[in-house]
Amino acid sequence: EKALKNWLPLNVNKGKTDVYLFYSGHGLPSPDGNTLYVLPYGVDKDFLDRTAISQSTIITSIKDVSPKSATLFLDSCYSGSTRDGKTLMASARPLVITKVEQKYPDNFTVFSASSPDQISFSNPSLEHGIFSFYLMKGLEGKADINKDGKIKVKELDDYLKTSVARNALSMNKKQTPQVLGNPEK
């Protein structure tokens, strides 16, 4: 939250700065399902509204500094499960997020690790979340399908969907990354 409230406003030039945010960790919906939270270290799940950071707070904080563009990479799910499929909270039941529909400004591009009803898995052999591993490989150049030295959103999306789904399937799991935003950016 300190980065969102202090660092971001000091380091973004309105209309000129491209903002990139990467989050890898747990996510959880509020008990009523209306708010999605990312869970920083030390979060108290009984006091999500005071100890976690809502996705809407992240989006508003970025939007308020008026960047040229914002690209978010979210290796998280809101299923109430850990990356190996265990229950994150002792009393949690599996759930599918259908209530929350996050609205993003037009200059935002959002890559998420999985569909709303899926878990974002880790593969021990990769030493990362599956999405994070292939995101890094894709940005290193593997997603540059046409080899023009630029990676468009569509190229990265296609690379992630294929690579992540294939790796998850090798563990008998299903994970399909999602993207929102201009595919030609």
Coordinates of N, CA and C in Angstrom, one line a residue:
E1 N 0.8 -1.2 0.0 CA 0.0 0.0 0.0 C 0.9 1.3 0.0
K2 N 2.0 1.2 0.7 CA 3.0 2.3 0.7 C 3.4 2.6 -0.7
A3 N 3.7 1.6 -1.5 CA 4.1 1.8 -2.9 C 3.0 2.5 -3.7
L4 N 1.7 2.1 -3.5 CA 0.6 2.7 -4.2 C 0.4 4.2 -3.8
K5 N 0.5 4.4 -2.5 CA 0.1 5.8 -2.0 C 1.3 6.8 -2.1
N6 N 2.5 6.3 -1.9 CA 3.7 7.2 -1.8 C 4.5 7.1 -3.1
W7 N 5.0 5.9 -3.4 CA 6.0 5.8 -4.5 C 5.4 6.1 -5.8
L8 N 4.2 5.6 -6.1 CA 3.6 5.7 -7.4 C 3.4 7.2 -7.8
P9 N 2.7 8.0 -6.9 CA 2.5 9.4 -7.3 C 3.8 10.2 -7.5
L10 N 4.9 9.8 -6.9 CA 6.2 10.5 -7.0 C 6.9 10.1 -8.3
N11 N 6.5 9.0 -8.9 CA 7.3 8.4 -10.0 C 6.6 8.3 -11.3
V12 N 5.4 8.8 -11.3 CA 4.6 8.8 -12.6 C 4.4 10.2 -13.1
N13 N 4.8 10.4 -14.4 CA 4.5 11.7 -15.0 C 3.2 11.5 -15.8
K14 N 2.3 12.3 -15.5 CA 0.9 12.2 -16.0 C 1.0 12.2 -17.6
G15 N 0.3 11.2 -18.1 CA 0.2 11.0 -19.5 C 1.5 10.6 -20.2
K16 N 2.6 10.4 -19.5 CA 3.9 10.0 -20.1 C 4.4 8.7 -19.6
T17 N 4.1 8.3 -18.4 CA 4.7 7.1 -17.8 C 3.9 5.8 -18.1
D18 N 4.5 4.8 -18.5 CA 3.9 3.5 -18.5 C 4.1 2.8 -17.2
V19 N 3.0 2.3 -16.6 CA 3.1 1.6 -15.3 C 3.0 0.1 -15.5
Y20 N 3.9 -0.6 -14.8 CA 3.8 -2.1 -14.9 C 3.7 -2.6 -13.4
L21 N 2.7 -3.4 -13.1 CA 2.5 -4.0 -11.8 C 2.5 -5.5 -11.9
F22 N 3.3 -6.2 -11.2 CA 3.3 -7.6 -11.1 C 3.0 -8.1 -9.7
Y23 N 2.0 -8.9 -9.6 CA 1.7 -9.5 -8.3 C 1.6 -11.0 -8.4
S24 N 2.3 -11.7 -7.5 CA 2.3 -13.1 -7.5 C 2.0 -13.5 -6.0
G25 N 0.9 -14.1 -5.7 CA 0.5 -14.5 -4.4 C -0.9 -14.9 -4.3
H26 N -1.4 -14.9 -3.1 CA -2.8 -15.3 -2.8 C -3.7 -14.2 -3.1
G27 N -5.0 -14.6 -3.4 CA -6.1 -13.6 -3.5 C -7.2 -14.3 -2.8
L28 N -8.2 -13.4 -2.4 CA -9.4 -14.0 -1.7 C -10.5 -13.0 -1.9
P29 N -11.7 -13.5 -2.1 CA -12.8 -12.6 -2.2 C -13.3 -12.2 -0.8
S30 N -14.0 -11.1 -0.6 CA -14.6 -10.8 0.6 C -15.7 -11.8 0.9
P31 N -16.2 -12.0 2.2 CA -17.2 -13.0 2.5 C -18.5 -12.8 1.7
D32 N -18.8 -11.6 1.2 CA -20.0 -11.4 0.4 C -19.7 -11.6 -1.1
G33 N -18.5 -11.8 -1.4 CA -18.1 -12.0 -2.8 C -18.0 -10.7 -3.7
N34 N -18.2 -9.6 -3.1 CA -18.3 -8.3 -3.8 C -16.9 -7.6 -4.0
T35 N -15.9 -8.0 -3.3 CA -14.6 -7.4 -3.4 C -13.5 -8.4 -3.5
L36 N -12.6 -8.2 -4.4 CA -11.4 -9.1 -4.5 C -10.2 -8.5 -3.9
Y37 N -9.5 -9.3 -3.1 CA -8.3 -8.8 -2.4 C -7.1 -9.6 -2.8
V38 N -5.9 -8.9 -2.8 CA -4.7 -9.5 -2.8 C -4.2 -9.6 -1.4
L39 N -3.5 -10.6 -1.0 CA -3.1 -10.9 0.4 C -1.6 -10.7 0.6
P40 N -1.2 -9.5 1.1 CA 0.2 -9.3 1.4 C 0.6 -10.1 2.6
Y41 N 1.9 -10.2 2.8 CA 2.4 -10.9 4.0 C 1.8 -10.3 5.3
G42 N 1.4 -11.2 6.2 CA 0.9 -10.7 7.5 C -0.6 -10.4 7.5
V43 N -1.3 -10.7 6.4 CA -2.7 -10.4 6.3 C -3.5 -11.2 7.4
D44 N -4.5 -10.6 7.9 CA -5.4 -11.3 8.8 C -6.7 -11.5 8.0
K45 N -7.0 -12.7 7.7 CA -8.1 -13.1 6.9 C -9.5 -12.7 7.5
D46 N -9.5 -12.5 8.8 CA -10.7 -12.0 9.5 C -10.9 -10.5 9.4
F47 N -9.9 -9.8 8.9 CA -10.0 -8.4 8.8 C -9.4 -8.0 7.4
L48 N -10.0 -8.6 6.3 CA -9.5 -8.4 5.0 C -9.6 -6.9 4.6
D49 N -10.6 -6.3 5.0 CA -10.8 -4.9 4.6 C -9.8 -3.9 5.2
R50 N -9.1 -4.4 6.3 CA -8.1 -3.5 6.9 C -6.6 -4.0 6.7
T51 N -6.5 -5.3 6.3 CA -5.1 -5.8 6.2 C -4.7 -6.3 4.8
A52 N -5.7 -6.5 4.0 CA -5.4 -6.9 2.6 C -5.6 -5.6 1.7
I53 N -5.3 -5.8 0.4 CA -5.4 -4.7 -0.5 C -6.5 -5.1 -1.6
S54 N -7.5 -4.3 -1.7 CA -8.5 -4.6 -2.7 C -8.0 -4.3 -4.1
Q55 N -8.5 -5.1 -5.1 CA -8.1 -4.9 -6.5 C -8.6 -3.5 -6.9
S56 N -9.7 -3.0 -6.4 CA -10.2 -1.7 -6.8 C -9.3 -0.6 -6.2
T57 N -8.7 -0.8 -5.0 CA -7.7 0.2 -4.5 C -6.5 0.3 -5.4
I58 N -6.0 -0.9 -5.9 CA -4.9 -0.9 -6.8 C -5.2 -0.1 -8.1
I59 N -6.4 -0.5 -8.7 CA -6.7 0.2 -9.9 C -7.0 1.7 -9.7
T60 N -7.6 2.1 -8.7 CA -7.9 3.5 -8.4 C -6.6 4.2 -8.2
S61 N -5.7 3.6 -7.4 CA -4.4 4.3 -7.2 C -3.6 4.5 -8.4
I62 N -3.6 3.5 -9.3 CA -2.9 3.7 -10.6 C -3.6 4.7 -11.5
K63 N -5.0 4.6 -11.6 CA -5.8 5.5 -12.4 C -5.6 7.0 -11.9
D64 N -5.5 7.2 -10.6 CA -5.4 8.5 -10.0 C -4.1 9.3 -10.4
V65 N -3.1 8.5 -10.8 CA -1.8 9.2 -11.2 C -1.8 9.4 -12.7
S66 N -2.8 9.1 -13.4 CA -2.9 9.3 -14.8 C -1.7 8.9 -15.7
P67 N -1.4 7.6 -15.6 CA -0.3 7.2 -16.5 C -0.7 7.1 -17.9
K68 N 0.3 7.1 -18.8 CA 0.1 6.9 -20.2 C -0.6 5.5 -20.4
S69 N -0.1 4.5 -19.7 CA -0.8 3.2 -19.8 C -0.4 2.4 -18.5
A70 N -1.2 1.4 -18.2 CA -0.9 0.5 -17.1 C -1.1 -0.9 -17.6
T71 N -0.1 -1.8 -17.2 CA -0.1 -3.2 -17.5 C 0.0 -3.9 -16.2
L72 N -1.0 -4.7 -15.9 CA -1.0 -5.5 -14.7 C -0.8 -7.0 -15.0
F73 N 0.1 -7.7 -14.3 CA 0.3 -9.1 -14.4 C -0.1 -9.7 -13.0
L74 N -1.2 -10.5 -13.0 CA -1.7 -11.0 -11.7 C -1.6 -12.5 -11.7
D75 N -0.6 -13.0 -11.0 CA -0.5 -14.5 -10.8 C -1.1 -14.8 -9.5
S76 N -2.4 -14.8 -9.5 CA -3.2 -15.0 -8.3 C -4.6 -15.5 -8.7
C77 N -5.2 -16.2 -7.8 CA -6.6 -16.6 -8.0 C -7.4 -16.3 -6.8
Y78 N -8.7 -16.4 -6.9 CA -9.6 -16.0 -5.8 C -10.4 -17.2 -5.4
S79 N -9.9 -18.4 -5.5 CA -10.6 -19.6 -5.3 C -10.6 -20.0 -3.8
G80 N -9.8 -19.4 -2.9 CA -9.7 -19.9 -1.6 C -8.8 -21.0 -1.4
S81 N -8.0 -21.3 -2.5 CA -7.1 -22.5 -2.4 C -5.7 -22.0 -2.6
T82 N -4.7 -22.8 -2.1 CA -3.3 -22.5 -2.3 C -2.9 -23.0 -3.7
R83 N -1.7 -22.7 -4.1 CA -1.2 -23.1 -5.5 C -1.1 -24.6 -5.7
D84 N -1.1 -25.4 -4.6 CA -1.0 -26.8 -4.7 C -2.4 -27.4 -4.6
G85 N -3.5 -26.6 -4.5 CA -4.8 -27.1 -4.4 C -5.4 -27.3 -3.0
K86 N -4.6 -27.0 -2.0 CA -5.1 -27.1 -0.6 C -5.9 -25.9 -0.3
T87 N -6.7 -26.1 0.8 CA -7.6 -25.0 1.2 C -6.8 -23.9 1.9
L88 N -7.0 -22.6 1.5 CA -6.3 -21.5 2.1 C -6.8 -21.2 3.5
M89 N -8.1 -21.3 3.6 CA -8.7 -21.1 4.9 C -9.4 -22.3 5.4
A90 N -9.3 -22.6 6.7 CA -9.9 -23.9 7.2 C -11.3 -24.1 6.9
S91 N -12.1 -23.1 6.9 CA -13.5 -23.2 6.7 C -14.0 -22.9 5.3
A92 N -13.0 -22.7 4.4 CA -13.4 -22.2 3.0 C -14.0 -23.3 2.2
R93 N -15.0 -23.0 1.4 CA -15.6 -23.9 0.5 C -15.1 -23.4 -0.9
P94 N -15.0 -24.4 -1.9 CA -14.7 -24.0 -3.2 C -15.7 -23.0 -3.7
L95 N -15.3 -22.0 -4.4 CA -16.2 -21.0 -5.0 C -15.8 -20.6 -6.3
V96 N -16.8 -20.1 -7.1 CA -16.6 -19.6 -8.4 C -17.0 -18.1 -8.3
I97 N -16.1 -17.2 -8.7 CA -16.3 -15.8 -8.7 C -17.2 -15.5 -9.9
T98 N -18.5 -15.1 -9.6 CA -19.4 -14.7 -10.7 C -19.9 -13.3 -10.4
K99 N -19.9 -12.8 -9.1 CA -20.5 -11.6 -8.8 C -19.6 -10.4 -9.2
V100 N -18.3 -10.5 -8.9 CA -17.4 -9.4 -9.1 C -17.0 -9.2 -10.6
E101 N -17.3 -8.1 -11.1 CA -16.9 -7.8 -12.5 C -16.1 -6.5 -12.5
Q102 N -14.8 -6.7 -12.5 CA -13.9 -5.5 -12.3 C -13.9 -4.7 -13.6
K103 N -14.0 -3.4 -13.5 CA -13.9 -2.5 -14.7 C -12.6 -1.9 -14.7
Y104 N -11.9 -1.9 -15.8 CA -10.6 -1.3 -16.0 C -10.7 -0.1 -16.9
P105 N -9.9 1.0 -16.7 CA -9.9 2.1 -17.6 C -9.4 1.6 -19.0
D106 N -9.6 2.3 -20.0 CA -9.3 2.0 -21.4 C -7.8 1.8 -21.6
N107 N -6.9 2.5 -20.8 CA -5.5 2.5 -21.0 C -4.8 1.3 -20.2
F108 N -5.6 0.5 -19.6 CA -5.1 -0.7 -18.8 C -5.1 -1.9 -19.6
T109 N -4.1 -2.8 -19.4 CA -4.1 -4.1 -20.0 C -3.8 -5.0 -18.8
V110 N -4.6 -6.1 -18.6 CA -4.5 -6.9 -17.5 C -4.4 -8.4 -17.9
F111 N -3.3 -9.0 -17.5 CA -3.0 -10.4 -17.7 C -3.3 -11.1 -16.4
S112 N -4.2 -12.1 -16.4 CA -4.4 -12.8 -15.1 C -4.0 -14.3 -15.4
A113 N -3.6 -14.9 -14.3 CA -3.1 -16.3 -14.4 C -4.1 -17.4 -14.8
S114 N -5.3 -17.1 -14.4 CA -6.3 -18.2 -14.6 C -7.7 -17.6 -14.8
S115 N -8.6 -18.4 -15.3 CA -10.0 -18.0 -15.3 C -10.6 -17.8 -13.9
P116 N -11.7 -17.1 -13.7 CA -12.2 -16.8 -12.4 C -12.5 -18.1 -11.6
D117 N -12.8 -19.2 -12.3 CA -13.2 -20.4 -11.6 C -12.1 -21.4 -11.4
Q118 N -10.8 -21.0 -11.7 CA -9.7 -21.8 -11.6 C -8.7 -21.4 -10.6
I119 N -7.8 -22.4 -10.2 CA -6.7 -22.1 -9.3 C -5.5 -21.7 -10.1
S120 N -4.7 -20.8 -9.7 CA -3.4 -20.5 -10.3 C -2.4 -21.4 -9.6
F121 N -1.9 -22.4 -10.4 CA -1.0 -23.4 -9.8 C 0.5 -23.1 -9.9
S122 N 1.3 -23.8 -9.1 CA 2.7 -23.8 -9.1 C 3.1 -25.1 -9.7
N123 N 4.3 -25.2 -10.3 CA 4.9 -26.5 -10.7 C 6.2 -26.5 -10.0
P124 N 6.5 -27.4 -9.1 CA 7.7 -27.5 -8.3 C 9.0 -27.5 -9.3
S125 N 8.8 -28.2 -10.4 CA 10.0 -28.3 -11.3 C 10.3 -26.9 -12.0
L126 N 9.4 -26.0 -12.0 CA 9.6 -24.6 -12.5 C 10.1 -23.7 -11.5
E127 N 9.9 -24.0 -10.2 CA 10.3 -23.2 -9.1 C 9.6 -21.8 -9.1
H128 N 8.4 -21.8 -9.7 CA 7.6 -20.6 -9.8 C 6.1 -21.0 -10.0
G129 N 5.2 -20.0 -9.9 CA 3.9 -20.3 -10.4 C 4.0 -20.5 -11.9
I130 N 3.1 -21.4 -12.5 CA 3.2 -21.7 -13.9 C 3.1 -20.4 -14.8
F131 N 2.1 -19.6 -14.4 CA 1.9 -18.3 -15.1 C 3.2 -17.4 -15.1
S132 N 3.7 -17.2 -13.9 CA 4.9 -16.4 -13.7 C 6.1 -16.9 -14.5
F133 N 6.3 -18.2 -14.5 CA 7.4 -18.8 -15.3 C 7.3 -18.5 -16.7
Y134 N 6.1 -18.8 -17.3 CA 5.9 -18.5 -18.8 C 5.8 -17.1 -19.1
L135 N 5.3 -16.2 -18.2 CA 5.3 -14.8 -18.4 C 6.8 -14.3 -18.6
M136 N 7.7 -14.7 -17.7 CA 9.1 -14.3 -17.8 C 9.7 -14.8 -19.1
K137 N 9.4 -16.1 -19.5 CA 10.0 -16.6 -20.7 C 9.4 -15.9 -21.9
G138 N 8.1 -15.6 -21.9 CA 7.5 -14.8 -23.0 C 8.1 -13.5 -23.1
L139 N 8.3 -12.7 -22.0 CA 8.8 -11.4 -22.1 C 10.3 -11.4 -22.4
E140 N 11.0 -12.5 -22.2 CA 12.4 -12.7 -22.6 C 12.5 -12.8 -24.2
G141 N 11.4 -13.1 -24.8 CA 11.4 -13.2 -26.3 C 10.7 -14.4 -26.9
K142 N 10.3 -15.3 -26.1 CA 9.7 -16.5 -26.6 C 8.3 -16.2 -27.1
A143 N 7.7 -15.1 -26.7 CA 6.3 -14.8 -27.2 C 6.4 -13.9 -28.4
D144 N 7.6 -13.5 -28.9 CA 7.7 -12.7 -30.1 C 7.6 -13.6 -31.3
I145 N 6.3 -14.0 -31.6 CA 6.0 -15.0 -32.6 C 6.5 -14.6 -34.0
N146 N 6.4 -13.3 -34.4 CA 6.8 -12.9 -35.7 C 8.2 -12.4 -35.7
K147 N 8.9 -12.5 -34.6 CA 10.4 -12.1 -34.5 C 10.7 -10.7 -35.0
D148 N 9.8 -9.8 -34.6 CA 10.0 -8.4 -35.0 C 10.7 -7.6 -33.9
G149 N 11.0 -8.2 -32.8 CA 11.6 -7.5 -31.7 C 10.7 -6.8 -30.8
K150 N 9.4 -7.0 -31.0 CA 8.3 -6.4 -30.2 C 7.3 -7.5 -29.8
I151 N 6.8 -7.4 -28.6 CA 5.8 -8.4 -28.2 C 4.5 -7.7 -28.0
K152 N 3.6 -8.0 -28.8 CA 2.2 -7.4 -28.7 C 1.4 -8.2 -27.7
V153 N 0.4 -7.6 -27.1 CA -0.5 -8.2 -26.2 C -1.0 -9.6 -26.7
K154 N -1.4 -9.6 -28.0 CA -2.0 -10.8 -28.6 C -0.9 -11.9 -28.6
E155 N 0.3 -11.6 -28.9 CA 1.4 -12.6 -29.0 C 1.7 -13.2 -27.6
L156 N 1.7 -12.3 -26.6 CA 2.0 -12.8 -25.2 C 0.8 -13.6 -24.7
D157 N -0.4 -13.1 -25.0 CA -1.6 -13.9 -24.7 C -1.6 -15.3 -25.3
D158 N -1.4 -15.4 -26.6 CA -1.3 -16.7 -27.2 C -0.3 -17.6 -26.6
Y159 N 0.9 -17.0 -26.4 CA 2.0 -17.8 -25.8 C 1.6 -18.3 -24.4
L160 N 1.1 -17.4 -23.6 CA 0.7 -17.8 -22.2 C -0.4 -18.9 -22.2
K161 N -1.4 -18.7 -23.0 CA -2.5 -19.6 -23.0 C -2.0 -21.0 -23.4
T162 N -1.2 -21.1 -24.4 CA -0.7 -22.4 -24.9 C 0.3 -23.0 -23.8
S163 N 1.3 -22.3 -23.4 CA 2.3 -22.8 -22.5 C 1.8 -23.1 -21.1
V164 N 1.0 -22.2 -20.6 CA 0.4 -22.5 -19.2 C -0.5 -23.6 -19.2
A165 N -1.4 -23.7 -20.2 CA -2.4 -24.8 -20.3 C -1.7 -26.1 -20.4
R166 N -0.7 -26.2 -21.3 CA 0.1 -27.4 -21.5 C 0.8 -27.9 -20.2
N167 N 1.4 -26.9 -19.5 CA 2.1 -27.3 -18.3 C 1.2 -27.8 -17.2
A168 N 0.1 -27.0 -17.1 CA -1.0 -27.4 -16.1 C -1.5 -28.8 -16.4
L169 N -1.8 -29.1 -17.7 CA -2.3 -30.4 -18.1 C -1.3 -31.5 -17.8
S170 N 0.0 -31.2 -17.9 CA 1.0 -32.2 -17.5 C 0.9 -32.7 -16.1
M171 N 0.2 -31.8 -15.2 CA 0.0 -32.2 -13.8 C -1.4 -32.6 -13.6
N172 N -2.2 -32.8 -14.7 CA -3.6 -33.1 -14.6 C -4.4 -32.0 -14.0
K173 N -4.1 -30.8 -14.3 CA -4.8 -29.6 -13.8 C -5.2 -28.8 -15.0
K174 N -6.1 -27.8 -14.8 CA -6.6 -26.9 -15.8 C -6.4 -25.5 -15.4
Q175 N -5.7 -24.7 -16.2 CA -5.4 -23.3 -15.9 C -5.3 -22.6 -17.3
T176 N -6.2 -21.6 -17.4 CA -6.2 -20.8 -18.7 C -6.1 -19.3 -18.4
P177 N -4.9 -18.8 -18.7 CA -4.7 -17.3 -18.5 C -5.7 -16.5 -19.3
Q178 N -6.0 -15.3 -18.7 CA -7.0 -14.4 -19.4 C -6.3 -13.1 -19.6
V179 N -6.7 -12.3 -20.6 CA -6.2 -11.0 -20.8 C -7.4 -10.0 -21.2
L180 N -7.2 -8.8 -20.7 CA -8.2 -7.7 -21.0 C -7.3 -6.6 -21.5
G181 N -7.8 -6.0 -22.6 CA -7.0 -4.8 -23.1 C -6.9 -5.0 -24.6
N182 N -6.2 -4.0 -25.2 CA -6.0 -3.9 -26.6 C -5.0 -4.9 -27.1
P183 N -5.4 -5.9 -27.9 CA -4.5 -7.0 -28.3 C -3.4 -6.5 -29.2
E184 N -3.5 -5.3 -29.8 CA -2.5 -4.8 -30.7 C -1.4 -3.9 -30.0
K185 N -1.6 -3.7 -28.7 CA -0.7 -2.9 -27.9 C 0.6 -3.7 -27.7

